[in-house]
mmCIF file of C-alpha atoms and ligand atoms in Angstrom:
data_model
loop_
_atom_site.group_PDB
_atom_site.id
_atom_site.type_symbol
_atom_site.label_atom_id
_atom_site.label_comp_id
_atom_site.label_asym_id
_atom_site.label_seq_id
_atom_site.Cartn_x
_atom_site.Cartn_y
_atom_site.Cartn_z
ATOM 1 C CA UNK A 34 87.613 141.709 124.593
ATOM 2 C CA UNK A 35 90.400 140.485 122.079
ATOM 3 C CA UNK A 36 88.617 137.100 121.915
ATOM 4 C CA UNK A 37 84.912 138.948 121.661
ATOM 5 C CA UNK A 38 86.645 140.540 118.633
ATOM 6 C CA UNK A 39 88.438 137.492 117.320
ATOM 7 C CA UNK A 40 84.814 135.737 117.208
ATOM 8 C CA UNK A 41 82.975 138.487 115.271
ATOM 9 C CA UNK A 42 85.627 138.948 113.073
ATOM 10 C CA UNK A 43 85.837 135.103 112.516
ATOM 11 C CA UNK A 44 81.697 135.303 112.015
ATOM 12 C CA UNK A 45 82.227 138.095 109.104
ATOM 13 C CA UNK A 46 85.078 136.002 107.602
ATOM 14 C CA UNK A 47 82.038 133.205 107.611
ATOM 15 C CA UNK A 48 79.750 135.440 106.177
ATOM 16 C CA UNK A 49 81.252 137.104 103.500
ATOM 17 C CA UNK A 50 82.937 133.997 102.430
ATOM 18 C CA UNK A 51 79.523 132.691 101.988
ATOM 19 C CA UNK A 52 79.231 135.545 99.738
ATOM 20 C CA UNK A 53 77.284 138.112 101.908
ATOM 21 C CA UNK A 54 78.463 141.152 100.681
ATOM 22 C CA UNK A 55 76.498 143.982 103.834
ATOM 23 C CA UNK A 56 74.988 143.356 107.243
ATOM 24 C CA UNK A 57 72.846 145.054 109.319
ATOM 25 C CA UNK A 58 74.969 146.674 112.987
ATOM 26 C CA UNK A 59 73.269 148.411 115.753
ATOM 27 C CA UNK A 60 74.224 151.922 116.629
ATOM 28 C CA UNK A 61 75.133 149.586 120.208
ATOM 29 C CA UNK A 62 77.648 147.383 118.051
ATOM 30 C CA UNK A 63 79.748 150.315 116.077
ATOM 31 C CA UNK A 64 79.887 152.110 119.591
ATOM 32 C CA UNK A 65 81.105 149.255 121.102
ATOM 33 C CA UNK A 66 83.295 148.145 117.839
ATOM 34 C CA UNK A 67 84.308 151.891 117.803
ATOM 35 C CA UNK A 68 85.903 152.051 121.625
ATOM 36 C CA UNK A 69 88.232 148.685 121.227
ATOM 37 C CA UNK A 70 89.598 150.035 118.085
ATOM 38 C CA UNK A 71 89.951 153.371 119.695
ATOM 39 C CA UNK A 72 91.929 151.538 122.861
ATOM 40 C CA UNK A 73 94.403 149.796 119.922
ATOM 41 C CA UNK A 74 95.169 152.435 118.147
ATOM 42 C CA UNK A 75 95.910 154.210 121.315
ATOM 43 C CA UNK A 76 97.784 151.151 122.319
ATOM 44 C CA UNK A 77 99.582 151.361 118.360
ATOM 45 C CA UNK A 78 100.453 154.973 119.406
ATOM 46 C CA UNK A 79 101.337 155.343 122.654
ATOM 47 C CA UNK A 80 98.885 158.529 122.933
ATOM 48 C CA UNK A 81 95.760 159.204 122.985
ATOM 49 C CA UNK A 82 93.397 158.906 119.805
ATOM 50 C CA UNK A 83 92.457 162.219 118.408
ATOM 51 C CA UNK A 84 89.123 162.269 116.784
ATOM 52 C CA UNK A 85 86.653 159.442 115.659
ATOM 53 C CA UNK A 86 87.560 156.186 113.661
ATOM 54 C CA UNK A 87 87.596 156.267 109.754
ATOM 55 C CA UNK A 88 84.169 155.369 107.910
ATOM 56 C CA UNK A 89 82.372 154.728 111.448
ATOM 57 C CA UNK A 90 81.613 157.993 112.190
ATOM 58 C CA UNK A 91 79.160 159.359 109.368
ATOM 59 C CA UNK A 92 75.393 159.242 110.170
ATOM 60 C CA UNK A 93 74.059 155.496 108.636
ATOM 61 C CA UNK A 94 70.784 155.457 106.620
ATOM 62 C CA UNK A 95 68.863 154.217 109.792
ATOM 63 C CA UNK A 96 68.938 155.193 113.412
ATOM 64 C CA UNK A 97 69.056 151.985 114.672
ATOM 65 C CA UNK A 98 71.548 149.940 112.480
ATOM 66 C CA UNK A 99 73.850 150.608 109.417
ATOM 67 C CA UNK A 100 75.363 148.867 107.109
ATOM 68 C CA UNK A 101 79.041 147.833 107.361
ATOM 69 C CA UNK A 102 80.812 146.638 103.934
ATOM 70 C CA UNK A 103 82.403 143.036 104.401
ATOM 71 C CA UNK A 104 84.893 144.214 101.196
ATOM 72 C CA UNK A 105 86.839 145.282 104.515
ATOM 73 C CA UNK A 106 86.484 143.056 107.268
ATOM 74 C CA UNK A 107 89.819 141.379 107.022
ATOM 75 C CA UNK A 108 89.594 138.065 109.312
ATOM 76 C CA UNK A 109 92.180 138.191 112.723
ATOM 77 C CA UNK A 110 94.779 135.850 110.877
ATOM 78 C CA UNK A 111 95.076 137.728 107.827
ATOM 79 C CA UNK A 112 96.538 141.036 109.323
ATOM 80 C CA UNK A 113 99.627 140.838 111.699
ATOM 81 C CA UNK A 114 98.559 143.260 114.400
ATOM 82 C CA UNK A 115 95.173 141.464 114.795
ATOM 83 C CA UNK A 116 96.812 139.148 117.997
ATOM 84 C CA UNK A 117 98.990 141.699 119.531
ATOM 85 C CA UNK A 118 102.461 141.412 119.686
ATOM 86 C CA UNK A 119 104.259 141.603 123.427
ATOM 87 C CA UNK A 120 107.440 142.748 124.223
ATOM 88 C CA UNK A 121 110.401 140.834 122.697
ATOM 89 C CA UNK A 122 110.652 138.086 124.971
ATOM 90 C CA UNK A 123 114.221 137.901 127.278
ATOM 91 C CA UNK A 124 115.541 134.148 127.101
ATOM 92 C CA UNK A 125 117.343 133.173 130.156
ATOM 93 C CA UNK A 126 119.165 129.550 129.905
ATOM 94 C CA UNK A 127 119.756 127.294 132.461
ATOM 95 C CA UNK A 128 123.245 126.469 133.473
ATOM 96 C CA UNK A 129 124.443 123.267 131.628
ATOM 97 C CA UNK A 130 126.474 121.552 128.956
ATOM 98 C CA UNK A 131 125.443 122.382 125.102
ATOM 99 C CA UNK A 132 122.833 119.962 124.689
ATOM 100 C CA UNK A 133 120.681 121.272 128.171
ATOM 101 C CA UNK A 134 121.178 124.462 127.089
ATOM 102 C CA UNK A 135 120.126 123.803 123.716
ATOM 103 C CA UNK A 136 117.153 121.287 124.409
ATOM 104 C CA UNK A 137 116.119 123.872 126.941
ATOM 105 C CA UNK A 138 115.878 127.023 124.559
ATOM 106 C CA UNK A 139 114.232 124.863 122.581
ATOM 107 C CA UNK A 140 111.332 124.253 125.048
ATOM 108 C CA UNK A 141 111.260 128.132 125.690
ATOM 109 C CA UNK A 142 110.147 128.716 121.788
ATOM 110 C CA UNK A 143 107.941 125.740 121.359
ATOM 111 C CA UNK A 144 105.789 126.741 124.509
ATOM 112 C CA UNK A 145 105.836 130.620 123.630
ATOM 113 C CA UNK A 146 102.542 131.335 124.087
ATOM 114 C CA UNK A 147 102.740 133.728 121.242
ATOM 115 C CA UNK A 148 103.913 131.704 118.944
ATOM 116 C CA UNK A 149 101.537 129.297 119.815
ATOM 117 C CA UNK A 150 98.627 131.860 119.150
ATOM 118 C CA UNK A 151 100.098 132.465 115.066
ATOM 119 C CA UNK A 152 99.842 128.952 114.726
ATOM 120 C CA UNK A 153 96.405 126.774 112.884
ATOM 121 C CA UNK A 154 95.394 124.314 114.741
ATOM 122 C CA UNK A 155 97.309 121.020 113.672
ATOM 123 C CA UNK A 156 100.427 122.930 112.827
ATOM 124 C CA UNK A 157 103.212 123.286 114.978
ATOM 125 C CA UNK A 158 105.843 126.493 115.922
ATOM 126 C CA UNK A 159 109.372 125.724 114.295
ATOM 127 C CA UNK A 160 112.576 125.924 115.673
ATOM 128 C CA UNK A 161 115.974 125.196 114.219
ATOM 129 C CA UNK A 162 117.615 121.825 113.400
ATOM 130 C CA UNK A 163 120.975 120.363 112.430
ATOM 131 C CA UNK A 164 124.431 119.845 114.439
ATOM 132 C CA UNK A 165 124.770 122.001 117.650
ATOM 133 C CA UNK A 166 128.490 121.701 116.952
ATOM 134 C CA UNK A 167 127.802 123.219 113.404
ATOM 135 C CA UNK A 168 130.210 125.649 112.026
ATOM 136 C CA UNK A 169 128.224 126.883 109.488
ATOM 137 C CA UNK A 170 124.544 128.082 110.941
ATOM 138 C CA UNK A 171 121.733 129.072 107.760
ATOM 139 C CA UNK A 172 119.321 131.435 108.684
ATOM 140 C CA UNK A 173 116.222 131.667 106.622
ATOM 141 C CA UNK A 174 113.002 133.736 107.289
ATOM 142 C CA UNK A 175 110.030 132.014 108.655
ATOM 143 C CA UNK A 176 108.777 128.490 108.100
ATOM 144 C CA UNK A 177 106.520 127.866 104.986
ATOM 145 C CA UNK A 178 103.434 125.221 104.827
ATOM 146 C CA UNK A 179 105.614 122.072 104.737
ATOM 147 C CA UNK A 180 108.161 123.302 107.531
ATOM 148 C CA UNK A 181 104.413 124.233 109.618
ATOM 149 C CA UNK A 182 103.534 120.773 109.363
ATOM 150 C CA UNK A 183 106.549 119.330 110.194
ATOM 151 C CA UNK A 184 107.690 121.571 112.653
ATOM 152 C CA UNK A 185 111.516 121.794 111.093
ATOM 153 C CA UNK A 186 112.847 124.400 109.106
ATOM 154 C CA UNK A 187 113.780 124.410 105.463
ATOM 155 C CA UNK A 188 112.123 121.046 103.991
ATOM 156 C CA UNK A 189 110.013 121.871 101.455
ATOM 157 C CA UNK A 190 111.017 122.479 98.009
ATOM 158 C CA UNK A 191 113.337 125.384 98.906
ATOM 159 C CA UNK A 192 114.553 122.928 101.900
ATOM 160 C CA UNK A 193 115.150 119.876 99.860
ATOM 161 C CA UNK A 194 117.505 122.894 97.463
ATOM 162 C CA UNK A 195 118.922 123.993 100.273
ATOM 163 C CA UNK A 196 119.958 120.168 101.261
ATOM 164 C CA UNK A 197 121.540 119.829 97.945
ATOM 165 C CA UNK A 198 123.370 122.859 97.996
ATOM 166 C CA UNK A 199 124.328 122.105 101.543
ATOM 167 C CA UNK A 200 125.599 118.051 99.993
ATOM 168 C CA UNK A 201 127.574 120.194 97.509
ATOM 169 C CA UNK A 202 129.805 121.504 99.842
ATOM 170 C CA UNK A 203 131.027 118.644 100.996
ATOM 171 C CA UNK A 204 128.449 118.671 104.498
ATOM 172 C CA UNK A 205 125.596 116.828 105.360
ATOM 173 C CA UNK A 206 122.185 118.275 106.489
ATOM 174 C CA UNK A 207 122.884 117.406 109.990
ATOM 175 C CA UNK A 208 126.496 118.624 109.840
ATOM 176 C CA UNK A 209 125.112 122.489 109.352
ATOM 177 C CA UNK A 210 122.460 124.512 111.523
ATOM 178 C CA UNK A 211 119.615 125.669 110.241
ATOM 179 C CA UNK A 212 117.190 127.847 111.951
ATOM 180 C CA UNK A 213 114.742 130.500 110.877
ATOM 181 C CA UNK A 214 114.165 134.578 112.105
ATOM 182 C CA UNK A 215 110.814 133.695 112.936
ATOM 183 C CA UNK A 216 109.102 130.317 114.848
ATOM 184 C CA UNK A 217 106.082 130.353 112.856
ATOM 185 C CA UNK A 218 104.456 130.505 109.449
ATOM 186 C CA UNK A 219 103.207 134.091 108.761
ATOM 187 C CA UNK A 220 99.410 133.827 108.999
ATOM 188 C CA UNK A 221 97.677 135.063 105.284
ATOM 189 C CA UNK A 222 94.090 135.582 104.428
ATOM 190 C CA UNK A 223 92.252 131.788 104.665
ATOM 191 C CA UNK A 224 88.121 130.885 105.091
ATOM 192 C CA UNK A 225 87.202 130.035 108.669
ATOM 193 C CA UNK A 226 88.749 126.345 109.263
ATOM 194 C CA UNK A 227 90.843 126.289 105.739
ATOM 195 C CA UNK A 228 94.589 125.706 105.161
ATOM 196 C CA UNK A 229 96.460 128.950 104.613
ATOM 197 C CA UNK A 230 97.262 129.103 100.458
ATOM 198 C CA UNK A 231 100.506 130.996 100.104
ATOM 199 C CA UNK A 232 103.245 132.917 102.326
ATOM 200 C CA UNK A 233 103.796 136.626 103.337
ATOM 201 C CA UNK A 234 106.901 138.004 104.014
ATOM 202 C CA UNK A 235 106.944 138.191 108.248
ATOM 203 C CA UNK A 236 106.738 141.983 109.194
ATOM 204 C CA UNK A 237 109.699 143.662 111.061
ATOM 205 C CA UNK A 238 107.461 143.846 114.454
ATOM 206 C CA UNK A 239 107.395 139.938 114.177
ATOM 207 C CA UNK A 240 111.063 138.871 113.157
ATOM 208 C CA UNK A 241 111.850 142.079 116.145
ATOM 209 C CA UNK A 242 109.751 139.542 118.331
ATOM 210 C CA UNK A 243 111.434 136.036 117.119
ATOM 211 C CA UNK A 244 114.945 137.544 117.222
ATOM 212 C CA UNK A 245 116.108 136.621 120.542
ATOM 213 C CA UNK A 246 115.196 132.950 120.096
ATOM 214 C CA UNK A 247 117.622 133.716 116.943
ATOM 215 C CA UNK A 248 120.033 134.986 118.857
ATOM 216 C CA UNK A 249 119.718 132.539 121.775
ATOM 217 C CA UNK A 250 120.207 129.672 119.331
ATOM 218 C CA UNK A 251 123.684 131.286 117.856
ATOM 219 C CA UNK A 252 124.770 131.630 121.365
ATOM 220 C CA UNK A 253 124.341 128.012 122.972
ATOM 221 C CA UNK A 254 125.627 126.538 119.129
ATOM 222 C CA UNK A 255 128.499 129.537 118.714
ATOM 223 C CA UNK A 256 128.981 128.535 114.809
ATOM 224 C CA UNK A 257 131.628 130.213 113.365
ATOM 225 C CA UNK A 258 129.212 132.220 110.570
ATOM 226 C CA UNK A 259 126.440 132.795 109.734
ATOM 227 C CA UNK A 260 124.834 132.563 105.939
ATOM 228 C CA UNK A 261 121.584 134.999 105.352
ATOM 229 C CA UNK A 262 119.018 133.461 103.012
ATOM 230 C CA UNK A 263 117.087 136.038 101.278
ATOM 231 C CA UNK A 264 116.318 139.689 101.243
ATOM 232 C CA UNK A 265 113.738 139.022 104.154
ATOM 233 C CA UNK A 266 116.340 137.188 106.459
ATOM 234 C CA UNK A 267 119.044 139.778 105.392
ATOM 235 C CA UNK A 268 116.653 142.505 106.544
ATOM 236 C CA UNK A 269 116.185 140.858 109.864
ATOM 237 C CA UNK A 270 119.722 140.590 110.519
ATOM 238 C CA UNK A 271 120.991 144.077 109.523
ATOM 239 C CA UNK A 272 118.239 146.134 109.750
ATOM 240 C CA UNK A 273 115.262 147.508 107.996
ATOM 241 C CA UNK A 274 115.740 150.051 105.947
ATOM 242 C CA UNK A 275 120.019 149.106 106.056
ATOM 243 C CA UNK A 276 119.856 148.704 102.337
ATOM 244 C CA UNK A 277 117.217 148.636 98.957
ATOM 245 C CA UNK A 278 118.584 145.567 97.183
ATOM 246 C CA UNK A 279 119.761 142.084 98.278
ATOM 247 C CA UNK A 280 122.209 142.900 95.209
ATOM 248 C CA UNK A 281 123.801 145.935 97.712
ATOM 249 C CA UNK A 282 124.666 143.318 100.458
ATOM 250 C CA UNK A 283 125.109 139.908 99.243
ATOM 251 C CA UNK A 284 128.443 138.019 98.780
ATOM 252 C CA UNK A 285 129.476 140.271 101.184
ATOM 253 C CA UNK A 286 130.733 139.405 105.189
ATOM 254 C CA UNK A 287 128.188 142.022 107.323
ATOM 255 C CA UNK A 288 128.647 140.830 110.850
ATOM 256 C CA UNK A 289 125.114 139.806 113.211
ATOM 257 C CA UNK A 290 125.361 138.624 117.494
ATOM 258 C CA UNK A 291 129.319 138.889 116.768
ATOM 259 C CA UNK A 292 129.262 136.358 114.568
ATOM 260 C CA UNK A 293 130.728 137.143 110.554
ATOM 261 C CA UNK A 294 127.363 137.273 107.982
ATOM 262 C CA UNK A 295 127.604 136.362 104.521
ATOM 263 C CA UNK A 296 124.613 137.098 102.433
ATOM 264 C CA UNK A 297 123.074 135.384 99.837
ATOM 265 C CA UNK A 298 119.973 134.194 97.611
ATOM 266 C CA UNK A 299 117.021 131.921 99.062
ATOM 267 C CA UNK A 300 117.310 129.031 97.532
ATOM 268 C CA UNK A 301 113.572 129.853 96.256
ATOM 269 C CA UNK A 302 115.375 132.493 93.742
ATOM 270 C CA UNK A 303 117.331 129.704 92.035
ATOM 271 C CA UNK A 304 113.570 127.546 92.374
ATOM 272 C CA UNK A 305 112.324 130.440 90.010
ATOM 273 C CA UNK A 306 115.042 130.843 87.689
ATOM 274 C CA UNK A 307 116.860 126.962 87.739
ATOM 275 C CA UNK A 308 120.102 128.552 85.564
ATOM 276 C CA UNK A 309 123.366 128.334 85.921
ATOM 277 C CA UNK A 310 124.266 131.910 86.027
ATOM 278 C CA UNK A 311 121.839 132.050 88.997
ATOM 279 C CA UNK A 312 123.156 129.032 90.794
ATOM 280 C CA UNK A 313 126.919 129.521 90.269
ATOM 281 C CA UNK A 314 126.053 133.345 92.295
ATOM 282 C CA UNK A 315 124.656 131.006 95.465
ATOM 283 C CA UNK A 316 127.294 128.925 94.742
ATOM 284 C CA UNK A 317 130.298 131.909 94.812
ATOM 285 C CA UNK A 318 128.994 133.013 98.460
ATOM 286 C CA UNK A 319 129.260 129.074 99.523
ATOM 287 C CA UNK A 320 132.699 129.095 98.364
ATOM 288 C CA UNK A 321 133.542 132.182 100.371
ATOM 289 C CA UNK A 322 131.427 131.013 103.352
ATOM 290 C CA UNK A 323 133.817 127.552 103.111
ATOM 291 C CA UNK A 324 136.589 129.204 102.876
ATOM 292 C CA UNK A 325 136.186 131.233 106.144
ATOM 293 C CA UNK A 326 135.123 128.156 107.894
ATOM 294 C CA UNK A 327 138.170 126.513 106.378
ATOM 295 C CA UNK A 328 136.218 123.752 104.903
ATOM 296 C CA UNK A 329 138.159 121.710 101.968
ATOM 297 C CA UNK A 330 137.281 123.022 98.670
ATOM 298 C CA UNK A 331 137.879 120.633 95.829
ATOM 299 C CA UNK A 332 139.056 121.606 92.271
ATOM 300 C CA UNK A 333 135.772 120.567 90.935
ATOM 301 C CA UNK A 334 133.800 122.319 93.594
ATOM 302 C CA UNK A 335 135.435 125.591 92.915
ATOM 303 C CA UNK A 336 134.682 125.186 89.275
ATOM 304 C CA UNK A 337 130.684 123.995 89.517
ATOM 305 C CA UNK A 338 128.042 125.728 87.505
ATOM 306 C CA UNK A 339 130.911 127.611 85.558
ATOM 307 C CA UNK A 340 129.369 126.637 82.540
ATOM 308 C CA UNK A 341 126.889 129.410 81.977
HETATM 309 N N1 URA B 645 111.885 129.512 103.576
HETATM 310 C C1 URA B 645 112.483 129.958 104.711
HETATM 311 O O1 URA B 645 112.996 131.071 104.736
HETATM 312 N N2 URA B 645 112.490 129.142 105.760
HETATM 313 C C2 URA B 645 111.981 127.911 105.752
HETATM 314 O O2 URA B 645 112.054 127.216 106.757
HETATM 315 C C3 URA B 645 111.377 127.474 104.566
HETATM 316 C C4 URA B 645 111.333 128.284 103.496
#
């Protein structure tokens, strides 16, 4: 049924981007439309549905079809719960040095058959990169349209910021780990058979799904911290709902899978707003993330983008 569904909905996507605005649906259709949406919402609520769908239920103009506005017909990739979401997967690793256990995991998330079902064709699921001896592990949201591509977190233009940042403190790219909450690209609104313009923010139902491959990867690398990217990535970590503003929890140590958090910007924030004042706040939580992974600090280091 989900795929009957996906293929109508991916038909109306056709249609209304080919700027049909109504079509014609048989009394047969909405009945038939009517009981899967009846079953989800069911499913969504865990009891049964009370009462008849919105704006299906009101006698149409004609007995034997009515007219269905396309102004609503959102297509399956544009709305998260359109491919349901199973329960959070449990990741069990083989016995084995680092690297097996790591190289292993790493198989689990790239042949996750539900991340594989968020993903376009030609694009690939993402999972984290960099040392597995890392101290330091980044954790960032969800991969954007360059990371989809390339199937490796953070190299787009936020990525190549994050690199420099990352060269500032005296480490190399593949001296750090850096993974993501969630393993793919957060599907938005795109015709039937376009590239996806844009990113969404992943919902909490998705990053709830994508967190034990988080989780999995902090185990088998065991960095000593942890550095939050972001109000999205911060959320993941500590919670929905745990605070309003990234300003109420960053360049502070929270503490996520045992491991000490320190929270900060995404290096999209400083993309937006390239001043110092805004860098040399990234730049303060660095220091302090360093510092607790007793990482040489320099005299100059300590002092960069001082000058406001
Ligand atoms: N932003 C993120 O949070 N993660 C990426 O991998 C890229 C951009």
């Amino acid at each position: 049924m989900h795929n009957a569904l996906s293929a109508l909905t991916a038909e109306l996507r056709r249609l209304k981007t080919a700027g049909v605005r109504t079509v014609a649906v048989s009394d047969e259709s909405i009945a038939a439309l009517k009981s899967v949406l009846l079953v989800r919402r069911a499913e969504k609520q865990k009891a049964p549905p009370a009462g008849a769908v919105a704006g299906m239920d009101s006698p149409g103009p004609r007995a034997a079809s009515r007219e269905m506005t396309l102004a609503s017909v959102q297509p399956d990739r544009a709305t998260p719960e359109s491919i349901p979401l199973p329960a959070v997967p449990t990741v069990t690793l083989p016995a084995g040095d680092k690297a097996a256990r790591w190289a292993a995991l790493r198989e689990i998330v790239l042949s996750d058959t539900t991340c594989r079902a968020h993903i376009r064709p030609g694009k690939k699921v993402v999972f984290g990169v960099g040392s597995i001896d890392a101290k330091i592990m980044f954790v960032g949201e969800a991969p954007g349209g360059e990371e989809e591509i390339q199937g490796e977190p953070f190299v787009g233009p936020a990525g190549q910021l994050l690199t420099k940042m990352i060269l500032g403190m005296g480490l190399k790219r593949e001296e750090v780990y850096i993974g993501n909450i969630m393993n793919w690209r957060p599907e938005l609104l795109a015709a039937a058979g376009a590239s996806q313009v844009g990113n969404r923010p992943p919902t909490a139902e998705e990053m709830r799904y994508c967190l034990p491959y988080l989780r999995a990867q902090i185990e088998v690398v065991n960095p000593d911290l942890l550095v939050a990217l972001g109000k999205t990535a911060a959320e993941g970590l500590l919670g929905f709902g745990t605070f309003k503003a990234l300003g109420d929890v960053r360049g502070r140590w929270h503490e996520f899978a045992g491991k000490p958090l320190m929270v900060t910007y995404h290096p999209s924030y400083i993309l937006r707003e390239p001043t110092n004042r805004k860098k040399r706040l990234i730049w303060e939580d660095l220091l302090k993330a360093m510092e607790r992974a007793e990482q040489p600090i320099s005299e100059k280091q300590r002092g960069y983008f001082l000058d406001k």
